[in-house]
């Protein structure tokens, strides 16, 4: 069974930094896109950053220049480096990955359990 396990969330002061990790494991053939969403209670889940298998990236406008998404293909892991954090970045962050697995012929989307990021003084 494929699962994504997140870590790295916590409480940080405005202007601080945090790095989130998301490791996929299981019966994996290949991992395609990976990335991060975030959600505040009562609001829709929003795409924060994504990275393709080829290394191309996309970012939410409000985090561009502050956040960096990366991946380690050998470890099936994606990272979200968050710098210059603001209170508005407070949310639950969910990682996702598009994964081809045995015995399927097409990839499926998988989600991490979510990790809380709180930016407050």
PDB file of C-alpha atoms in Angstrom:
ATOM      1  CA  UNK A   1       0.000   0.000   0.000  1.00  0.00           C
ATOM      2  CA  UNK A   2       1.237   3.481  -0.871  1.00  0.00           C
ATOM      3  CA  UNK A   3       1.342   6.091   1.845  1.00  0.00           C
ATOM      4  CA  UNK A   4       2.732   9.600   2.216  1.00  0.00           C
ATOM      5  CA  UNK A   5       4.073  10.601   5.619  1.00  0.00           C
ATOM      6  CA  UNK A   6       4.583  14.288   6.404  1.00  0.00           C
ATOM      7  CA  UNK A   7       6.782  15.911   9.016  1.00  0.00           C
ATOM      8  CA  UNK A   8       8.267  19.274   9.918  1.00  0.00           C
ATOM      9  CA  UNK A   9       5.286  21.348  10.958  1.00  0.00           C
ATOM     10  CA  UNK A  10       5.195  23.419  14.106  1.00  0.00           C
ATOM     11  CA  UNK A  11       5.063  26.873  15.644  1.00  0.00           C
ATOM     12  CA  UNK A  12       7.361  29.576  14.291  1.00  0.00           C
ATOM     13  CA  UNK A  13       7.628  33.344  14.690  1.00  0.00           C
ATOM     14  CA  UNK A  14       6.947  35.717  11.785  1.00  0.00           C
ATOM     15  CA  UNK A  15      10.033  35.962   9.606  1.00  0.00           C
ATOM     16  CA  UNK A  16      11.172  32.513  10.625  1.00  0.00           C
ATOM     17  CA  UNK A  17      11.747  29.400   8.551  1.00  0.00           C
ATOM     18  CA  UNK A  18      10.435  25.873   8.477  1.00  0.00           C
ATOM     19  CA  UNK A  19      11.024  22.862   6.257  1.00  0.00           C
ATOM     20  CA  UNK A  20       8.333  20.298   5.566  1.00  0.00           C
ATOM     21  CA  UNK A  21       9.106  16.785   4.355  1.00  0.00           C
ATOM     22  CA  UNK A  22       6.875  14.232   2.675  1.00  0.00           C
ATOM     23  CA  UNK A  23       8.070  10.700   2.000  1.00  0.00           C
ATOM     24  CA  UNK A  24       6.173   8.241  -0.172  1.00  0.00           C
ATOM     25  CA  UNK A  25       6.535   4.515   0.375  1.00  0.00           C
ATOM     26  CA  UNK A  26       4.937   1.321  -0.806  1.00  0.00           C
ATOM     27  CA  UNK A  27       4.590  -0.565  -4.052  1.00  0.00           C
ATOM     28  CA  UNK A  28       5.818   2.328  -6.200  1.00  0.00           C
ATOM     29  CA  UNK A  29       6.792   2.058  -9.842  1.00  0.00           C
ATOM     30  CA  UNK A  30       7.248   5.761 -10.553  1.00  0.00           C
ATOM     31  CA  UNK A  31       6.385   9.103  -8.965  1.00  0.00           C
ATOM     32  CA  UNK A  32       5.248  11.892 -11.276  1.00  0.00           C
ATOM     33  CA  UNK A  33       4.132  15.274  -9.918  1.00  0.00           C
ATOM     34  CA  UNK A  34       4.592  16.042  -6.229  1.00  0.00           C
ATOM     35  CA  UNK A  35       3.576  19.110  -4.283  1.00  0.00           C
ATOM     36  CA  UNK A  36       1.854  20.839  -1.419  1.00  0.00           C
ATOM     37  CA  UNK A  37      -1.591  22.217  -0.635  1.00  0.00           C
ATOM     38  CA  UNK A  38      -2.685  24.124   2.443  1.00  0.00           C
ATOM     39  CA  UNK A  39      -6.042  24.629   4.107  1.00  0.00           C
ATOM     40  CA  UNK A  40      -7.455  26.942   6.760  1.00  0.00           C
ATOM     41  CA  UNK A  41     -10.624  25.840   8.585  1.00  0.00           C
ATOM     42  CA  UNK A  42     -13.691  26.966   6.671  1.00  0.00           C
ATOM     43  CA  UNK A  43     -11.767  27.609   3.455  1.00  0.00           C
ATOM     44  CA  UNK A  44     -10.908  25.606   0.370  1.00  0.00           C
ATOM     45  CA  UNK A  45      -7.672  23.721   0.002  1.00  0.00           C
ATOM     46  CA  UNK A  46      -5.215  25.769  -2.098  1.00  0.00           C
ATOM     47  CA  UNK A  47      -2.235  24.635  -4.148  1.00  0.00           C
ATOM     48  CA  UNK A  48       0.961  26.112  -2.703  1.00  0.00           C
ATOM     49  CA  UNK A  49       3.692  24.518  -4.791  1.00  0.00           C
ATOM     50  CA  UNK A  50       4.261  21.658  -7.172  1.00  0.00           C
ATOM     51  CA  UNK A  51       7.254  20.036  -8.825  1.00  0.00           C
ATOM     52  CA  UNK A  52       7.229  17.691 -11.791  1.00  0.00           C
ATOM     53  CA  UNK A  53       9.395  14.635 -12.252  1.00  0.00           C
ATOM     54  CA  UNK A  54      11.568  16.776 -14.526  1.00  0.00           C
ATOM     55  CA  UNK A  55      12.058  19.464 -11.896  1.00  0.00           C
ATOM     56  CA  UNK A  56       9.701  22.132 -13.217  1.00  0.00           C
ATOM     57  CA  UNK A  57       8.020  24.117 -10.415  1.00  0.00           C
ATOM     58  CA  UNK A  58       4.950  26.275  -9.849  1.00  0.00           C
ATOM     59  CA  UNK A  59       4.065  28.419  -6.846  1.00  0.00           C
ATOM     60  CA  UNK A  60       1.131  30.274  -5.382  1.00  0.00           C
ATOM     61  CA  UNK A  61       1.726  33.983  -6.015  1.00  0.00           C
ATOM     62  CA  UNK A  62       1.735  34.879  -2.324  1.00  0.00           C
ATOM     63  CA  UNK A  63       4.535  32.417  -1.508  1.00  0.00           C
ATOM     64  CA  UNK A  64       6.713  32.842  -4.582  1.00  0.00           C
ATOM     65  CA  UNK A  65      10.182  33.996  -3.614  1.00  0.00           C
ATOM     66  CA  UNK A  66       9.754  32.761  -0.052  1.00  0.00           C
ATOM     67  CA  UNK A  67       8.988  29.058  -0.522  1.00  0.00           C
ATOM     68  CA  UNK A  68      11.019  26.495  -2.435  1.00  0.00           C
ATOM     69  CA  UNK A  69       9.777  23.039  -3.372  1.00  0.00           C
ATOM     70  CA  UNK A  70      12.272  20.287  -4.147  1.00  0.00           C
ATOM     71  CA  UNK A  71      12.395  16.515  -4.399  1.00  0.00           C
ATOM     72  CA  UNK A  72      14.670  13.548  -3.933  1.00  0.00           C
ATOM     73  CA  UNK A  73      13.620  10.989  -6.499  1.00  0.00           C
ATOM     74  CA  UNK A  74      15.744   8.219  -5.004  1.00  0.00           C
ATOM     75  CA  UNK A  75      13.902   8.588  -1.691  1.00  0.00           C
ATOM     76  CA  UNK A  76      10.470   9.411  -3.176  1.00  0.00           C
ATOM     77  CA  UNK A  77      10.465  12.523  -1.023  1.00  0.00           C
ATOM     78  CA  UNK A  78       9.401  16.115  -1.563  1.00  0.00           C
ATOM     79  CA  UNK A  79      10.380  19.082   0.589  1.00  0.00           C
ATOM     80  CA  UNK A  80       8.898  22.518   1.105  1.00  0.00           C
ATOM     81  CA  UNK A  81      11.393  25.060   2.419  1.00  0.00           C
ATOM     82  CA  UNK A  82       9.453  28.003   3.850  1.00  0.00           C
ATOM     83  CA  UNK A  83      11.304  31.240   4.596  1.00  0.00           C
ATOM     84  CA  UNK A  84      10.143  34.682   5.722  1.00  0.00           C
ATOM     85  CA  UNK A  85       6.989  33.145   7.119  1.00  0.00           C
ATOM     86  CA  UNK A  86       3.945  35.318   7.700  1.00  0.00           C
ATOM     87  CA  UNK A  87       0.874  34.830   9.914  1.00  0.00           C
ATOM     88  CA  UNK A  88      -1.191  34.327   6.752  1.00  0.00           C
ATOM     89  CA  UNK A  89       0.867  31.214   6.043  1.00  0.00           C
ATOM     90  CA  UNK A  90      -0.762  29.537   9.042  1.00  0.00           C
ATOM     91  CA  UNK A  91      -2.606  26.449   7.813  1.00  0.00           C
ATOM     92  CA  UNK A  92      -2.579  22.695   7.663  1.00  0.00           C
ATOM     93  CA  UNK A  93      -0.214  21.676   4.873  1.00  0.00           C
ATOM     94  CA  UNK A  94      -0.932  18.545   2.847  1.00  0.00           C
ATOM     95  CA  UNK A  95       1.514  16.941   0.465  1.00  0.00           C
ATOM     96  CA  UNK A  96       0.408  15.010  -2.583  1.00  0.00           C
ATOM     97  CA  UNK A  97       1.978  12.817  -5.203  1.00  0.00           C
ATOM     98  CA  UNK A  98       0.924  11.280  -8.482  1.00  0.00           C
ATOM     99  CA  UNK A  99       2.171   7.709  -8.271  1.00  0.00           C
ATOM    100  CA  UNK A 100       2.197   4.762 -10.617  1.00  0.00           C
ATOM    101  CA  UNK A 101       2.072   1.545  -8.621  1.00  0.00           C
ATOM    102  CA  UNK A 102       1.888  -2.171  -9.212  1.00  0.00           C
ATOM    103  CA  UNK A 103      -0.367  -3.561 -10.663  1.00  0.00           C
ATOM    104  CA  UNK A 104      -2.019  -0.484 -12.166  1.00  0.00           C
ATOM    105  CA  UNK A 105      -1.419   0.945 -15.612  1.00  0.00           C
ATOM    106  CA  UNK A 106      -2.212   4.570 -14.740  1.00  0.00           C
ATOM    107  CA  UNK A 107      -1.037   6.810 -11.884  1.00  0.00           C
ATOM    108  CA  UNK A 108      -3.227   7.801  -8.965  1.00  0.00           C
ATOM    109  CA  UNK A 109      -3.174  10.765  -6.583  1.00  0.00           C
ATOM    110  CA  UNK A 110      -2.140  10.188  -2.975  1.00  0.00           C
ATOM    111  CA  UNK A 111      -2.245  12.544  -0.003  1.00  0.00           C
ATOM    112  CA  UNK A 112      -0.314  12.965   3.199  1.00  0.00           C
ATOM    113  CA  UNK A 113      -2.005  13.204   6.581  1.00  0.00           C
ATOM    114  CA  UNK A 114      -1.429  16.942   6.948  1.00  0.00           C
ATOM    115  CA  UNK A 115       0.883  18.876   9.233  1.00  0.00           C
ATOM    116  CA  UNK A 116       0.034  22.058  11.133  1.00  0.00           C
ATOM    117  CA  UNK A 117       2.088  25.193  10.495  1.00  0.00           C
ATOM    118  CA  UNK A 118       1.414  28.094  12.839  1.00  0.00           C
ATOM    119  CA  UNK A 119       3.121  31.467  12.363  1.00  0.00           C
ATOM    120  CA  UNK A 120       2.597  33.681  15.382  1.00  0.00           C
ATOM    121  CA  UNK A 121       4.483  35.957  17.744  1.00  0.00           C
TER     122      UNK A 121
END
